[in-house]
PDB file of C-alpha atoms in Angstrom:
ATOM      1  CA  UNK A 220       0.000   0.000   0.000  1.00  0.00           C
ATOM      2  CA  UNK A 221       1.032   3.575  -0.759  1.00  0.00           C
ATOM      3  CA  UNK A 222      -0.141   7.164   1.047  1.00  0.00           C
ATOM      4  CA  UNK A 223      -1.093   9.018  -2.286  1.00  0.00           C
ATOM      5  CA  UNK A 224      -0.769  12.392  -0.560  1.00  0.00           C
ATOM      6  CA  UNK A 225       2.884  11.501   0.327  1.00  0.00           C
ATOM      7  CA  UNK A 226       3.561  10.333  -3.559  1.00  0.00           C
ATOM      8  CA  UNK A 227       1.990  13.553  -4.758  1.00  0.00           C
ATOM      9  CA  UNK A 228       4.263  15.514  -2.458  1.00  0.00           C
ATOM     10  CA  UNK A 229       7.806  13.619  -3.713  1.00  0.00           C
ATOM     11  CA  UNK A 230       6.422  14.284  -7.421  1.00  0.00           C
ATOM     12  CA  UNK A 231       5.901  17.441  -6.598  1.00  0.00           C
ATOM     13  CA  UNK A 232       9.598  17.252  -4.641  1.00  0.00           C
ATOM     14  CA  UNK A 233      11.081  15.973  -7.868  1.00  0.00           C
ATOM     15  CA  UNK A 234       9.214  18.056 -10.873  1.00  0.00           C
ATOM     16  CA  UNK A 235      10.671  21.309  -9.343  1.00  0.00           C
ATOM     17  CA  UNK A 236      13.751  19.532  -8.740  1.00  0.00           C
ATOM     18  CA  UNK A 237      14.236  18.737 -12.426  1.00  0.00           C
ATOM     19  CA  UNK A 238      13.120  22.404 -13.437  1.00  0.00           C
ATOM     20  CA  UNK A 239      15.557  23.759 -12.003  1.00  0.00           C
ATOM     21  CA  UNK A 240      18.255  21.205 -13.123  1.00  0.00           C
ATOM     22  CA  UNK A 241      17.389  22.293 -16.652  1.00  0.00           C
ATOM     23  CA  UNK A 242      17.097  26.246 -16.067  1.00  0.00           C
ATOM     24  CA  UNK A 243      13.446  26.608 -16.461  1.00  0.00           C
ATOM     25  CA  UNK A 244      11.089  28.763 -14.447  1.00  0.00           C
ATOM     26  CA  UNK A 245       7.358  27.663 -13.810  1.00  0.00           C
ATOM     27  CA  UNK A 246       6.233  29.781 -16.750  1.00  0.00           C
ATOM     28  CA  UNK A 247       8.711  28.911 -18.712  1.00  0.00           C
ATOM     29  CA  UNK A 248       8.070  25.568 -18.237  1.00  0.00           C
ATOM     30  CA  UNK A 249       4.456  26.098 -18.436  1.00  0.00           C
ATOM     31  CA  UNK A 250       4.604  27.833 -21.990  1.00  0.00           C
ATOM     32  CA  UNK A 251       7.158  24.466 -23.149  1.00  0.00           C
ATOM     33  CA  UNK A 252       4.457  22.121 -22.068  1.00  0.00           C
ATOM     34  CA  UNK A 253       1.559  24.336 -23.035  1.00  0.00           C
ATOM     35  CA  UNK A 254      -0.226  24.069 -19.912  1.00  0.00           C
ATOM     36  CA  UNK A 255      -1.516  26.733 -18.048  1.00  0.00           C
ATOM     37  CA  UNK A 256       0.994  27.985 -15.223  1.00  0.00           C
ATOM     38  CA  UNK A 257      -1.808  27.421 -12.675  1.00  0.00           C
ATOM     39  CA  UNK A 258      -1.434  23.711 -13.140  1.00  0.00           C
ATOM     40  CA  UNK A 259       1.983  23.920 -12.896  1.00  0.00           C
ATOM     41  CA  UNK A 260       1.756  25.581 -10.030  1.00  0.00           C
ATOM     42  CA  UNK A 261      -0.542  22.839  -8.280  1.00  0.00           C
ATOM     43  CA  UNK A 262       1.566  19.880  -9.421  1.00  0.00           C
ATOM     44  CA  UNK A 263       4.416  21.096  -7.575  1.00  0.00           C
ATOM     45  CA  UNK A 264       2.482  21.982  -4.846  1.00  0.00           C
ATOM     46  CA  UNK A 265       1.403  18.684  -4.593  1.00  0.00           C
ATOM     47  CA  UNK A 266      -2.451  19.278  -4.224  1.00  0.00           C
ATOM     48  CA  UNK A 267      -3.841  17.839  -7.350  1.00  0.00           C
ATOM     49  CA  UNK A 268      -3.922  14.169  -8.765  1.00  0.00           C
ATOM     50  CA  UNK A 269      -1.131  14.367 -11.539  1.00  0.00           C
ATOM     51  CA  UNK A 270      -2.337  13.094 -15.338  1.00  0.00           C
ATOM     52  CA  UNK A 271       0.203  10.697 -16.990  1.00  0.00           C
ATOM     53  CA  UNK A 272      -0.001  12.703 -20.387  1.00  0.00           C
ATOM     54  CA  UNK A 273       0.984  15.859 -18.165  1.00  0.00           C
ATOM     55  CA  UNK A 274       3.601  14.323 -16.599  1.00  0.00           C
ATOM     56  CA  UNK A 275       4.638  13.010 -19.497  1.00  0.00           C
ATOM     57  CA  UNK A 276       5.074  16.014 -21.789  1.00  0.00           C
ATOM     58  CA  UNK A 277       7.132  17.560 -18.648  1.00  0.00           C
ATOM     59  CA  UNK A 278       9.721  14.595 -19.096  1.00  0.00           C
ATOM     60  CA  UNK A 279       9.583  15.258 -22.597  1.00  0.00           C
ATOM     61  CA  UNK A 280      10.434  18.736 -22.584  1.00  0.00           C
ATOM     62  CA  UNK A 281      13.168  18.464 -20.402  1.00  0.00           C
ATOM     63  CA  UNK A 282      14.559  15.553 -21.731  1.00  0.00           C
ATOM     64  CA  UNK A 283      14.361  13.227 -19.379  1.00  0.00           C
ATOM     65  CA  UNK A 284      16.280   9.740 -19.318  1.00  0.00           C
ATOM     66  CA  UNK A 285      14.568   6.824 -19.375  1.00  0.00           C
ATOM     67  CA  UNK A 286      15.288   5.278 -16.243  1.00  0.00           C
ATOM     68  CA  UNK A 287      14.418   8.348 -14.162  1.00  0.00           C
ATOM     69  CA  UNK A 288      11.661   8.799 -16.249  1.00  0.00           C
ATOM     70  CA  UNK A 289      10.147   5.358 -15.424  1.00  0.00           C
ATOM     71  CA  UNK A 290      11.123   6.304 -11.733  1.00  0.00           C
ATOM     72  CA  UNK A 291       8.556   9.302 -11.861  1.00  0.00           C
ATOM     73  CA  UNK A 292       6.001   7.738 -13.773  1.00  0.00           C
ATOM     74  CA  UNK A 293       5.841   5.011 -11.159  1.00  0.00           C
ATOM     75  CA  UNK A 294       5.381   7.843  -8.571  1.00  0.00           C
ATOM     76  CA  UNK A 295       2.739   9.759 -10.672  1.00  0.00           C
ATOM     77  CA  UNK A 296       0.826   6.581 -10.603  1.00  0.00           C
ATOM     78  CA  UNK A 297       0.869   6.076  -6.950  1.00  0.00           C
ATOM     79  CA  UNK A 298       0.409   9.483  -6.120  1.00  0.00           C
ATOM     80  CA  UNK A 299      -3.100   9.908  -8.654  1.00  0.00           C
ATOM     81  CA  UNK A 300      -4.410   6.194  -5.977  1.00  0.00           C
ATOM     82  CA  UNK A 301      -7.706   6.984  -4.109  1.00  0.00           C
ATOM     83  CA  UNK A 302      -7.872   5.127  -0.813  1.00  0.00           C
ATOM     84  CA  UNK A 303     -10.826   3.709   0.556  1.00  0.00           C
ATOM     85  CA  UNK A 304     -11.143   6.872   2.847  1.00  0.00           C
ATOM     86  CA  UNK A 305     -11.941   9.004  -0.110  1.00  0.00           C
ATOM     87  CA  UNK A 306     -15.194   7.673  -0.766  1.00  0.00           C
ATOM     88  CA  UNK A 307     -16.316   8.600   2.243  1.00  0.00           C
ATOM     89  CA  UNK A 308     -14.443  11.856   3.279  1.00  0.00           C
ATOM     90  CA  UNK A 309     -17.264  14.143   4.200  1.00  0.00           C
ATOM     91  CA  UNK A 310     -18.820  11.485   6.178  1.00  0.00           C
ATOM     92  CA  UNK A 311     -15.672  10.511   8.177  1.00  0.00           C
ATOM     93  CA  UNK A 312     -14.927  13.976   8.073  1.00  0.00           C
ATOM     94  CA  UNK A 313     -11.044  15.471   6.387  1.00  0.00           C
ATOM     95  CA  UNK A 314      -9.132  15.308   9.359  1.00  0.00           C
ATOM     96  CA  UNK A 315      -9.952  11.034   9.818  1.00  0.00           C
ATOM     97  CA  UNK A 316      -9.331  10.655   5.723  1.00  0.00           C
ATOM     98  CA  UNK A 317      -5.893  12.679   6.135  1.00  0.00           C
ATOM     99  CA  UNK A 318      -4.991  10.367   9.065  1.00  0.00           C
ATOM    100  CA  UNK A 319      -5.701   7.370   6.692  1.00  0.00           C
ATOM    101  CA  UNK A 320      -4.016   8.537   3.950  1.00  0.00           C
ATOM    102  CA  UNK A 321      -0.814   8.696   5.713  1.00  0.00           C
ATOM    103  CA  UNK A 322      -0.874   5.692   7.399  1.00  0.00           C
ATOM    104  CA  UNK A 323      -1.442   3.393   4.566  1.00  0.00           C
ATOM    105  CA  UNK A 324       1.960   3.492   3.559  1.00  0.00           C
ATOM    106  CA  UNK A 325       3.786   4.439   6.530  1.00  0.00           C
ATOM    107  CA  UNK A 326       6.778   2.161   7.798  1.00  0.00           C
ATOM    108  CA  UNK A 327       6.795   3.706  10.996  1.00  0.00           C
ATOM    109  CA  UNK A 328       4.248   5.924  13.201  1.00  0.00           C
ATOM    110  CA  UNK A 329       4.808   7.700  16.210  1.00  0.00           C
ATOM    111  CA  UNK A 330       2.960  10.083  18.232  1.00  0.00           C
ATOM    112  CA  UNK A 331       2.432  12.432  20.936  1.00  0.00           C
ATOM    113  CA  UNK A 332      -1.374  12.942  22.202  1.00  0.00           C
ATOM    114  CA  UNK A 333      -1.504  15.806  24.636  1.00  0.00           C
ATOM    115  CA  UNK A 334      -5.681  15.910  25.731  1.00  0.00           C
ATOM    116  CA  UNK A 335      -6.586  12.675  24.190  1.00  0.00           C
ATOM    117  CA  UNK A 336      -6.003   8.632  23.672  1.00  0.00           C
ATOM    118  CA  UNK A 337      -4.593   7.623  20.009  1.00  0.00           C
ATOM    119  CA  UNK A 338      -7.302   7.178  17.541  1.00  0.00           C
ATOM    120  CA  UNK A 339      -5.634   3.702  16.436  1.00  0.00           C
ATOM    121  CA  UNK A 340      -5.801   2.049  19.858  1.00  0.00           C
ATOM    122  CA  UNK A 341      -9.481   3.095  20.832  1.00  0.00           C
ATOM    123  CA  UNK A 342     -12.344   0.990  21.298  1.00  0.00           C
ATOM    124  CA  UNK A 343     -15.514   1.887  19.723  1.00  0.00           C
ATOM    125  CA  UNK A 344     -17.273   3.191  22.760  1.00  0.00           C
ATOM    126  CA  UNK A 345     -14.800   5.294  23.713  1.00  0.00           C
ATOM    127  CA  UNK A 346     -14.491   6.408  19.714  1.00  0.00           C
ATOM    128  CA  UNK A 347     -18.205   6.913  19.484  1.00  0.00           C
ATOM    129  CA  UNK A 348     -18.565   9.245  22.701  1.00  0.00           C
ATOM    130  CA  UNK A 349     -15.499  11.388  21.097  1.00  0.00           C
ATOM    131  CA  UNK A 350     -17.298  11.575  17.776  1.00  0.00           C
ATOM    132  CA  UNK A 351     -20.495  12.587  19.234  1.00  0.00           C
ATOM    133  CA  UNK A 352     -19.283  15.474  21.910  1.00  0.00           C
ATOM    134  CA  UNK A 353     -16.382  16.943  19.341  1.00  0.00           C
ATOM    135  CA  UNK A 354     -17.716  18.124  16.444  1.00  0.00           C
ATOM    136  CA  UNK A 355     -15.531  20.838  15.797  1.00  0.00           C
ATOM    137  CA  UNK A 356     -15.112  22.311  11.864  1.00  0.00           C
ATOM    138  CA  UNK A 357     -17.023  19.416  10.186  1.00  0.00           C
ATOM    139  CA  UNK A 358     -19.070  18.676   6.628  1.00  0.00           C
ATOM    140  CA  UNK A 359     -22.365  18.800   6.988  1.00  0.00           C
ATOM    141  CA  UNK A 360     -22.367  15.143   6.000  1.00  0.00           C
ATOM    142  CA  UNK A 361     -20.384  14.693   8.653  1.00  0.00           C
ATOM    143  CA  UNK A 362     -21.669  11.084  10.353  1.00  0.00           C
ATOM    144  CA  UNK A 363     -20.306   9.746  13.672  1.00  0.00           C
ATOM    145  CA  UNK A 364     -21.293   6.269  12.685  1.00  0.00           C
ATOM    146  CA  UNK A 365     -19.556   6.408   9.331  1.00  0.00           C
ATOM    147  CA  UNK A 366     -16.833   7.913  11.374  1.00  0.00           C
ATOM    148  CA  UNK A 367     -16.640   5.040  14.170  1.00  0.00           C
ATOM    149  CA  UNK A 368     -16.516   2.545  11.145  1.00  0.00           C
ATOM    150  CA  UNK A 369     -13.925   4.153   9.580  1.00  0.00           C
ATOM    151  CA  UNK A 370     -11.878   4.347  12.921  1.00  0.00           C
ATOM    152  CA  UNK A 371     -12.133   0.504  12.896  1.00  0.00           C
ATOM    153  CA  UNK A 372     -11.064   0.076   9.114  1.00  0.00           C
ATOM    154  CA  UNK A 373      -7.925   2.320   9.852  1.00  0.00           C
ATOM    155  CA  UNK A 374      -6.680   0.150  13.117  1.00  0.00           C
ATOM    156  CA  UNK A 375      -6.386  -2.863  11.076  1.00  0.00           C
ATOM    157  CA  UNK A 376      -3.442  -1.213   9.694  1.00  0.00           C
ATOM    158  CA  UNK A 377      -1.620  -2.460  13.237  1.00  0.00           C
ATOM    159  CA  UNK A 378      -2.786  -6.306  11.987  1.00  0.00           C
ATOM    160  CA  UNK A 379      -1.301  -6.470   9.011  1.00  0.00           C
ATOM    161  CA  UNK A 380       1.797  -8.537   8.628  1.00  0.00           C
ATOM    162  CA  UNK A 381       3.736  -5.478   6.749  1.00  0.00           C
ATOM    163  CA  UNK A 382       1.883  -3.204   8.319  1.00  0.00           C
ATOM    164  CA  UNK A 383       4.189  -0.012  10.346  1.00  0.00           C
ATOM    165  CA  UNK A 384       5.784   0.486  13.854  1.00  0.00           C
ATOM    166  CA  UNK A 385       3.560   1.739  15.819  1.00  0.00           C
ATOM    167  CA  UNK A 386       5.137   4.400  19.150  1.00  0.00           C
ATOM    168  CA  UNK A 387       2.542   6.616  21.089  1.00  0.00           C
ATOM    169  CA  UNK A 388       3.393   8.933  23.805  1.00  0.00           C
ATOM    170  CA  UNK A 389       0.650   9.795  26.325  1.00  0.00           C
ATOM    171  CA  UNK A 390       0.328  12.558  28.437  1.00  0.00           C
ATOM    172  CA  UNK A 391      -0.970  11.573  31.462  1.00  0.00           C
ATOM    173  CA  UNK A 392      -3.274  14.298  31.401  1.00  0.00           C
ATOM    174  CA  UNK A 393      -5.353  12.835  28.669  1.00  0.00           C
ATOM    175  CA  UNK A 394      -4.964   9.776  31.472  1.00  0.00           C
ATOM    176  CA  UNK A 395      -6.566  11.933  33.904  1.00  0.00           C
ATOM    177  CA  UNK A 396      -9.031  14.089  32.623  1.00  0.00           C
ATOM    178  CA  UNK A 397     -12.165  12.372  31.808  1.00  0.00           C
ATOM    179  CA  UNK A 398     -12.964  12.286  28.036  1.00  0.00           C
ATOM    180  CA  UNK A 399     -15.699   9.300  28.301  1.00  0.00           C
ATOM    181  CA  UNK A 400     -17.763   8.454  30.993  1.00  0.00           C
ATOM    182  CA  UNK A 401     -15.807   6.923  33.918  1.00  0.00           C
ATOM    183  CA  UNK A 402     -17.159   3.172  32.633  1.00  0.00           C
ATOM    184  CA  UNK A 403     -16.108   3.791  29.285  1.00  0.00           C
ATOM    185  CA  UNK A 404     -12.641   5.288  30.133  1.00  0.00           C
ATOM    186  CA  UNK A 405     -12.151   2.277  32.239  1.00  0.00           C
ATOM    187  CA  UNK A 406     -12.233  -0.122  29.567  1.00  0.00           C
ATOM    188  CA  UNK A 407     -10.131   1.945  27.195  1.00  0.00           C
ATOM    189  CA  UNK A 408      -7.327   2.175  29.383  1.00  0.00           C
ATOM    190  CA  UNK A 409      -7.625  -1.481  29.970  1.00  0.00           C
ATOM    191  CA  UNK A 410      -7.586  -2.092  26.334  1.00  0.00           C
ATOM    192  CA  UNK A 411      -4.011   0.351  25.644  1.00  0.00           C
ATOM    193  CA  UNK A 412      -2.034  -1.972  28.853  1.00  0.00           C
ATOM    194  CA  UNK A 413      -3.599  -4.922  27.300  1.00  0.00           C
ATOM    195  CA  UNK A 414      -2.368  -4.041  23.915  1.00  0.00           C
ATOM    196  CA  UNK A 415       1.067  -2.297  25.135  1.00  0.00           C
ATOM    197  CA  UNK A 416       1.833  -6.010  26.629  1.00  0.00           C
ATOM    198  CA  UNK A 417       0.393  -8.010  23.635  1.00  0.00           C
ATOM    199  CA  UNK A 418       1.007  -6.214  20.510  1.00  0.00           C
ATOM    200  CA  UNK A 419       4.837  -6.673  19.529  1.00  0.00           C
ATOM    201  CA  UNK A 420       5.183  -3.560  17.078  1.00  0.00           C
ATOM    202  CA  UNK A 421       3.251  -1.693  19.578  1.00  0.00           C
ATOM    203  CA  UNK A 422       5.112   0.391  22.286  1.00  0.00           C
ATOM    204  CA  UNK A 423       2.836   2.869  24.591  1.00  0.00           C
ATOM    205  CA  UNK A 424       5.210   5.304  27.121  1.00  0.00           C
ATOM    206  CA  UNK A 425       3.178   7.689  29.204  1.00  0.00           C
ATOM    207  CA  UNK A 426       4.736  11.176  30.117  1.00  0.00           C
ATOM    208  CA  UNK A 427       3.981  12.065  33.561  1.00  0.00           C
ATOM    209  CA  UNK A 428       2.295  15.102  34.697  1.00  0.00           C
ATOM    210  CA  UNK A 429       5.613  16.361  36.868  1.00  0.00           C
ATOM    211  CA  UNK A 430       8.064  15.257  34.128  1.00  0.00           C
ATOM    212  CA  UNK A 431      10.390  17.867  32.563  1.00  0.00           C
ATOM    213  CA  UNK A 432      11.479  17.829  29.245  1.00  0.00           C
ATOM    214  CA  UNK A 433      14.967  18.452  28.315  1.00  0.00           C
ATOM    215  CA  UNK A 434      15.652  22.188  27.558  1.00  0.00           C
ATOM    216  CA  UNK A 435      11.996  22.587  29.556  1.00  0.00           C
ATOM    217  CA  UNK A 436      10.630  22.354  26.160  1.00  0.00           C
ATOM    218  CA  UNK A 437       6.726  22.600  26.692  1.00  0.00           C
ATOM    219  CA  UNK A 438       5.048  20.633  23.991  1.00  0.00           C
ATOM    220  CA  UNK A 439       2.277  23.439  22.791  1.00  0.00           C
ATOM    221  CA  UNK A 440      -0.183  20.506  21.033  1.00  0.00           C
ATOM    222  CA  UNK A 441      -0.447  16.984  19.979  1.00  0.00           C
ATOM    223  CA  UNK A 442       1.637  15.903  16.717  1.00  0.00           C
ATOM    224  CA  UNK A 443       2.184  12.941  14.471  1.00  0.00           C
ATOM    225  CA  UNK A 444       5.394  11.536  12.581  1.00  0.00           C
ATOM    226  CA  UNK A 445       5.326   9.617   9.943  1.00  0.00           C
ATOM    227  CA  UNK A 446       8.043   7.973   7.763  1.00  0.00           C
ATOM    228  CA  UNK A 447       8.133   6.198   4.535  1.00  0.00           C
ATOM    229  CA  UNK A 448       9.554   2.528   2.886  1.00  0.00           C
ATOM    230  CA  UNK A 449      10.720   4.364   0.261  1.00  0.00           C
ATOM    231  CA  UNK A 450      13.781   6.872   1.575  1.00  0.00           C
ATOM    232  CA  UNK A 451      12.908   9.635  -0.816  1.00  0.00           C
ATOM    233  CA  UNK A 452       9.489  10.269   0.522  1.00  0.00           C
ATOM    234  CA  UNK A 453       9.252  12.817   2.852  1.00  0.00           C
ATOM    235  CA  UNK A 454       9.230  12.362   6.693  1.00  0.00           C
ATOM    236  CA  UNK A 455       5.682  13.677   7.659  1.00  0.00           C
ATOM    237  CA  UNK A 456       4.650  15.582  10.313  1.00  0.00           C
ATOM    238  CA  UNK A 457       0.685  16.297  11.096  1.00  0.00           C
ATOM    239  CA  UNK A 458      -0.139  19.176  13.803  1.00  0.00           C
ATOM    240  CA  UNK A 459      -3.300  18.574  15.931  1.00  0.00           C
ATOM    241  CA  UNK A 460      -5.358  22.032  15.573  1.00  0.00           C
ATOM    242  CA  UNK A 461      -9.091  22.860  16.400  1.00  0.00           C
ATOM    243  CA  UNK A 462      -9.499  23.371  11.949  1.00  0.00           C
ATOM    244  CA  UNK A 463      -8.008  22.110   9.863  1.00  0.00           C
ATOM    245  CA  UNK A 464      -4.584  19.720  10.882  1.00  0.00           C
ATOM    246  CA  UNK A 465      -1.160  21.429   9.892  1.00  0.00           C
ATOM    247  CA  UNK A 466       1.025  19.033   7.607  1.00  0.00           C
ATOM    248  CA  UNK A 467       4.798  19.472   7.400  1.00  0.00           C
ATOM    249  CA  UNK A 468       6.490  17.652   4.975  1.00  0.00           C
ATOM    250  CA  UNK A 469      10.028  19.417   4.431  1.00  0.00           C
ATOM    251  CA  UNK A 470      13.177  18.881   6.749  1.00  0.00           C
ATOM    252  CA  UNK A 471      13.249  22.626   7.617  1.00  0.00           C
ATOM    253  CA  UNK A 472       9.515  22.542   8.869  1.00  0.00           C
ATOM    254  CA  UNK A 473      10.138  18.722  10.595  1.00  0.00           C
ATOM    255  CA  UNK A 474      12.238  19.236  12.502  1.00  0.00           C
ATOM    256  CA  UNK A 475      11.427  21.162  14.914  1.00  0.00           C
ATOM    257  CA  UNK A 476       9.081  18.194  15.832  1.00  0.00           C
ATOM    258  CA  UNK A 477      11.667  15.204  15.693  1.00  0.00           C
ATOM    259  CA  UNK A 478      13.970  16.655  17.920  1.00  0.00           C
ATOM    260  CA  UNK A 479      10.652  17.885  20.392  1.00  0.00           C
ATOM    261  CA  UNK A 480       9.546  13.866  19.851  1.00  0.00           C
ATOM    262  CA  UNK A 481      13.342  12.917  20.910  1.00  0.00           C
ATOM    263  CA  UNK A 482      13.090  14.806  23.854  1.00  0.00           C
ATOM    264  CA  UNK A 483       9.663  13.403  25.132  1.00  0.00           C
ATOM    265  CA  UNK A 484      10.836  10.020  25.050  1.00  0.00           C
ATOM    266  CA  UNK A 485      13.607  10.622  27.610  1.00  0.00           C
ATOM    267  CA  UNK A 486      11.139  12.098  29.592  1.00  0.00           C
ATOM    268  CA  UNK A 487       8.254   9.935  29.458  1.00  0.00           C
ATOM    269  CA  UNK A 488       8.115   6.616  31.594  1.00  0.00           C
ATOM    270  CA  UNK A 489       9.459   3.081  30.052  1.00  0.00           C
ATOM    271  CA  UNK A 490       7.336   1.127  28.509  1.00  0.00           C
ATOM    272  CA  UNK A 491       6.747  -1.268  31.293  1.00  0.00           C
ATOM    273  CA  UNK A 492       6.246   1.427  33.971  1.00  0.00           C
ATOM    274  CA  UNK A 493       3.357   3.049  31.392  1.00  0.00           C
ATOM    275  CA  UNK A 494       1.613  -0.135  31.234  1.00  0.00           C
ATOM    276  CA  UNK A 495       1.588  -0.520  35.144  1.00  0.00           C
ATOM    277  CA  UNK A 496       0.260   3.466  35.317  1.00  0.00           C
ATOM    278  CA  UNK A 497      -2.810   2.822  32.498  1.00  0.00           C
ATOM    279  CA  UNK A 498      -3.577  -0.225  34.704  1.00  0.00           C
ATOM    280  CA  UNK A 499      -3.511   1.746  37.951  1.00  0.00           C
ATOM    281  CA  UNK A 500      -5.401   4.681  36.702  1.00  0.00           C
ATOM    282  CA  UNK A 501      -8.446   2.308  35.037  1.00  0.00           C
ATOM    283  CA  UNK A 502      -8.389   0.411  38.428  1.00  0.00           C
ATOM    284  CA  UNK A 503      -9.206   4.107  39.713  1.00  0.00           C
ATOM    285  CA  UNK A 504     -12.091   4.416  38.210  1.00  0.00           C
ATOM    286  CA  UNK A 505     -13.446   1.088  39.355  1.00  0.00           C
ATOM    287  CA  UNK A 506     -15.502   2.905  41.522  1.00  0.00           C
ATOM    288  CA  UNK A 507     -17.114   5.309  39.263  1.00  0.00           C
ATOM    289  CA  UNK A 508     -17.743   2.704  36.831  1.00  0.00           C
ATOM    290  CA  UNK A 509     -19.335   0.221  39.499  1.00  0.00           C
ATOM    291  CA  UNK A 510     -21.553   3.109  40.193  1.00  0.00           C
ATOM    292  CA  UNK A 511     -23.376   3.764  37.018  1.00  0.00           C
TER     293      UNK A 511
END
């Protein structure tokens, strides 16, 4: 499996590296190709679906040779894919068919969740109760059921035999502070110690309240890396905002988050001791839950 958005983002990576290898501007290169600058434009700004003609008559132009020709073709291919997320993108909502775009091809994953539990690791009552009380920026097709099914299609990714690394870092404030009704919450941190000890790509490290980072770096929101089989394609990094998610896709605009990610790991728990805490803190709320 490939991410398409990451494929359309190393064409895009490797169309303006080529113009500039051959001296042409984008409206020079637009006027050789006889396409409108516009499109251009969008191709190497990876947000459109590239035609193989198009792509074609660019190689053409600029005389490309035929193995590194073959090499982009292969990536215009992947990068024009539609998932099974786009078919239902208003209904999952953006932010869930970004999420699943990315992780289809990713080798590894890792992430940092600041007020809530990772998407891939919840159960469906504790995913349902999320997609009900947050609606935030959505489509007015928006529909938490199609949403909750769509959760569950994406965490099969974890199953699959090739399927990536999987590292979350939790702060324990999205332990603590009650995002599902104490019964509910129970059972989902239940499920992340159970799957922590069971799951042998999966590694779950909690970050405790009183911990200090190195540098007393304060991470500001929750953020997710990705990274790719294929060396070329960008490391990606996705920015957890109320709108619309912020996706960084160049080493100058990465980095910032790697290092940040390097520096929560040396202050966040083992793995072992993170387990023990999720236990402890669902054992908590045996009370609550009892109660209901």
């Amino acid at each position: 499996m490939v991410s398409p958005y990451v494929r359309r983002r190393r064409l895009a990576a490797e169309l303006i590296q080529l113009r500039e290898e051959h001296g042409y501007s984008t409206v020079r290169l637009a006027s050789a190709v006889r396409m409108p600058r516009q499109r251009i434009s969008q191709l190497q700004n990876g947000h459109v679906r590239p035609a193989d003609d198009e792509i074609a008559r660019i190689l053409d132009v600029l005389r490309v040779g035929e193995r590194r020709r073959e090499q982009i073709m292969s990536i215009a291919r992947d990068a024009r894919e539609r998932g099974w997320w786009e078919k239902f993108r208003d209904e999952m909502g953006p932010q869930q068919a970004l999420y699943a775009d990315l992780e289809a091809g990713a080798r590894s994953i890792a992430e940092y969740h600041l007020t809530l539990l990772p998407g891939l690791l919840q159960i469906p009552e504790f995913t349902e109760v999320r997609a009900r009380a947050n609606r935030g920026i959505r489509p007015e097709a928006f529909d938490p059921t199609r949403a909750l099914e769509a959760r569950a299609v994406r965490q099969r990714i974890l199953d699959r035999a090739d399927g990536p690394s999987y590292e979350v870092i939790i702060d324990e404030l999205a332990i603590r502070r009650p995002a599902a009704p104490p019964g509910v919450t129970r059972a989902q941190l239940l499920h992340l110690a159970r799957m922590g000890r069971e799951r042998r790509k999966v590694t779950i490290r909690v970050l405790p309240l009183p911990a200090a980072l190195p540098g007393y770096v304060v991470p500001k929101s929750a953020f997710f890396t990705y990274r790719f089989p294929d060396p070329k394609d960008p490391t990606v990094v996705a920015v957890d905002t109320d709108g619309e998610d912020l996706v960084l896709t160049t080493p100058a605009q990465t980095g910032h988050h790697v290092d940040l990610y390097q520096r929560l790991q040396q202050a966040a728990l083992d793995p072992t001791s993170s387990l023990d805490l999720l236990a402890a803190a669902a054992e908590d709320l045996s009370d609550h839950a009892g109660s209901r």
